[in-house]
Coordinates of C-alpha atoms in Angstrom, one line a residue:
X30 CA -10.7 -62.7 -26.1
X31 CA -7.9 -62.6 -23.8
X32 CA -6.6 -59.8 -26.1
X33 CA -10.1 -57.6 -25.3
X34 CA -9.7 -58.1 -21.7
X35 CA -6.1 -57.1 -21.3
X36 CA -7.3 -53.8 -24.0
X37 CA -9.8 -53.1 -20.8
X38 CA -7.6 -53.5 -18.3
X39 CA -4.3 -51.3 -19.5
X40 CA -7.0 -48.7 -20.8
X41 CA -8.7 -49.1 -17.4
X42 CA -5.7 -48.6 -15.6
X43 CA -4.5 -45.4 -17.7
X44 CA -8.1 -44.0 -17.4
X45 CA -7.3 -44.5 -13.4
X46 CA -4.1 -42.8 -13.3
X47 CA -5.6 -39.8 -15.2
X48 CA -8.2 -39.4 -12.7
X49 CA -5.8 -39.7 -10.1
X50 CA -3.2 -37.1 -11.4
X51 CA -5.6 -34.6 -12.0
X52 CA -7.4 -35.0 -8.3
X53 CA -4.0 -34.9 -6.9
X54 CA -3.2 -31.7 -8.9
X55 CA -6.7 -29.5 -8.2
X56 CA -6.6 -30.5 -4.3
X57 CA -2.9 -29.8 -3.8
X58 CA -0.2 -27.9 -5.1
X59 CA 1.9 -30.7 -6.9
X60 CA 2.7 -29.6 -10.2
X61 CA 1.7 -25.9 -9.6
X62 CA 4.1 -22.5 -10.1
X63 CA 4.0 -20.1 -7.2
X64 CA 5.5 -17.7 -10.3
X65 CA 2.3 -16.1 -11.6
X66 CA 4.3 -14.2 -14.8
X67 CA 6.8 -11.4 -14.9
X68 CA 6.2 -8.6 -13.3
X69 CA 3.4 -6.0 -14.4
X70 CA 2.9 -2.0 -13.7
X71 CA 0.3 -2.5 -10.4
X72 CA 2.0 -5.7 -9.0
X73 CA 4.6 -6.1 -6.7
X74 CA 8.0 -5.9 -6.9
X75 CA 9.9 -8.5 -6.6
X76 CA 12.4 -8.8 -3.6
X77 CA 16.0 -9.4 -4.5
X78 CA 19.3 -9.0 -2.6
X79 CA 22.9 -9.0 -4.5
X80 CA 26.6 -7.9 -3.5
X81 CA 27.4 -4.3 -4.0
X82 CA 30.0 -3.4 -6.7
X83 CA 30.5 -0.1 -6.2
X84 CA 29.1 0.6 -2.3
X85 CA 29.9 -2.1 0.6
X86 CA 26.8 -4.0 1.7
X87 CA 23.9 -5.0 -0.2
X88 CA 22.2 -3.5 -3.1
X89 CA 18.3 -4.8 -3.9
X90 CA 14.5 -4.2 -2.5
X91 CA 12.8 -3.7 -0.2
X92 CA 15.7 -2.7 1.7
X93 CA 17.0 0.0 -0.8
X94 CA 13.4 1.4 -1.0
X95 CA 10.5 0.1 -2.6
X96 CA 8.8 -1.6 0.4
X97 CA 9.8 0.2 3.2
X98 CA 7.8 3.5 2.5
X99 CA 10.4 4.6 -0.1
X100 CA 10.0 4.7 -3.4
X101 CA 12.8 3.6 -5.5
X102 CA 14.0 3.3 -9.2
X103 CA 16.4 0.0 -10.1
X104 CA 18.1 0.5 -13.7
X105 CA 19.3 -2.5 -15.1
X106 CA 22.4 -2.2 -17.0
X107 CA 25.7 -4.0 -18.3
X108 CA 28.9 -3.5 -19.7
X109 CA 28.1 -6.1 -22.9
X110 CA 24.8 -3.6 -23.4
X111 CA 26.0 -1.4 -26.4
X112 CA 22.5 0.9 -25.3
X113 CA 23.6 0.9 -22.3
X114 CA 27.0 2.7 -23.0
X115 CA 24.6 6.1 -24.3
X116 CA 22.3 5.8 -22.2
X117 CA 23.7 5.0 -18.5
X118 CA 26.2 7.9 -18.8
X119 CA 23.3 10.7 -19.7
X120 CA 21.2 8.8 -16.8
X121 CA 24.2 9.2 -14.3
X122 CA 25.0 12.8 -14.9
X123 CA 21.2 13.5 -14.8
X124 CA 20.8 12.0 -11.8
X125 CA 24.2 13.7 -9.8
X126 CA 22.6 16.9 -11.1
X127 CA 19.3 16.3 -9.7
X128 CA 20.9 15.4 -6.2
X129 CA 23.0 18.5 -6.6
X130 CA 19.5 20.9 -6.9
X131 CA 17.2 21.6 -4.0
X132 CA 14.0 19.4 -5.4
X133 CA 12.1 16.7 -4.2
X134 CA 14.0 14.0 -6.6
X135 CA 17.4 14.8 -5.0
X136 CA 16.0 12.3 -2.2
X137 CA 14.5 9.6 -4.8
X138 CA 16.6 6.5 -4.5
X139 CA 17.9 4.8 -7.4
X140 CA 20.0 1.7 -7.9
X141 CA 21.6 -0.2 -10.6
X142 CA 21.7 -3.9 -11.3
X143 CA 24.5 -4.8 -13.5
X144 CA 23.5 -8.5 -15.4
X145 CA 25.9 -10.7 -17.3
X146 CA 29.3 -9.0 -16.4
X147 CA 32.3 -10.2 -14.4
X148 CA 32.9 -7.6 -11.6
X149 CA 36.2 -6.3 -13.1
X150 CA 33.6 -5.3 -16.3
X151 CA 31.0 -3.8 -14.5
X152 CA 32.9 -1.7 -11.8
X153 CA 35.0 -0.5 -15.1
X154 CA 31.9 0.5 -16.9
X155 CA 30.2 1.9 -13.8
X156 CA 33.0 4.0 -13.4
X157 CA 33.5 5.5 -17.0
X158 CA 29.8 6.2 -16.8
X159 CA 29.6 8.5 -13.8
X160 CA 27.5 6.2 -12.1
X161 CA 27.4 7.4 -8.4
X162 CA 24.4 5.2 -6.9
X163 CA 24.7 1.6 -5.8
X164 CA 24.7 -1.0 -8.3
X165 CA 24.6 -4.3 -7.3
X166 CA 26.2 -7.4 -9.1
X167 CA 23.6 -10.0 -11.2
X168 CA 27.0 -11.5 -13.1
X169 CA 24.7 -14.6 -13.4
X170 CA 21.5 -12.7 -14.8
X171 CA 19.4 -14.6 -11.9
X172 CA 17.6 -11.2 -11.5
X173 CA 17.1 -10.2 -14.8
X174 CA 16.2 -12.8 -16.3
X175 CA 14.7 -15.4 -13.0
X176 CA 13.4 -12.8 -10.7
X177 CA 12.2 -10.5 -13.7
X178 CA 12.2 -12.1 -16.7
X179 CA 14.0 -9.6 -18.6
X180 CA 15.6 -10.4 -21.8
X181 CA 18.3 -8.3 -21.8
X182 CA 19.0 -4.6 -21.0
X183 CA 18.5 -2.0 -20.4
X184 CA 15.2 -1.7 -18.3
X185 CA 14.2 1.0 -15.6
X186 CA 11.6 -0.4 -13.0
X187 CA 9.8 2.7 -10.9
X188 CA 8.6 1.3 -7.9
X189 CA 6.5 3.0 -4.8
X190 CA 7.2 3.0 -1.5
X191 CA 4.7 0.4 -0.9
X192 CA 6.5 -2.0 -3.2
X193 CA 3.9 -1.9 -6.3
X194 CA 5.5 -1.5 -9.6
X195 CA 4.1 2.0 -10.7
X196 CA 6.1 1.8 -14.2
X197 CA 8.4 -0.4 -16.1
X198 CA 10.5 1.7 -18.9
X199 CA 12.0 -1.1 -21.7
X200 CA 14.4 0.1 -23.6
X201 CA 16.5 2.9 -23.7
X202 CA 15.6 5.8 -21.2
X203 CA 16.2 9.7 -21.9
X204 CA 16.7 12.0 -18.9
X205 CA 13.7 14.2 -19.5
X206 CA 11.7 10.8 -19.6
X207 CA 13.7 9.7 -16.4
X208 CA 12.1 12.8 -14.5
X209 CA 9.1 12.8 -16.0
X210 CA 8.5 9.3 -14.7
X211 CA 10.3 10.4 -11.3
X212 CA 8.4 13.0 -10.6
X213 CA 5.0 10.7 -11.2
X214 CA 6.3 8.1 -9.2
X215 CA 6.9 10.6 -5.7
X216 CA 3.7 12.1 -6.8
X217 CA 1.9 8.6 -6.4

């Protein structure tokens, strides 16, 4: 008989604790996450600010665009990324060419996020790729992995002036795809 009442007391205590924990979880923010998953097209772009690698100051959003009334393209890259070695030089050349022409794309801000590289490797990669747009140092991959939740490079994120993501392009991006998405971004 003593065993039965002890068992009932333990079960009662466990049920009571479970009910209390559920009530706390339902009526407070304890145990909840503010993150609602990785950024998606149509959602708001996460804000970030990184030390500039090839420019003085900070590189990020919305300070560099995408939220201050100006659209921006964010290119995620890295020296360690084999795909980036063929993609980034072609994109950098296209962006430089667009800036020398008289068209709306010449004023579209483009920023880079170099992830998982030492600063010296990142700078060497940026220079050898012909990158002239500002690139931020994400050596710890915090922006790539924790903020955007990307698994590796390359990625391109096209952000409207309101801060809303128009498109996320995973994987290599050709210069013609860049131009098509950039025109769509400026038209949005």
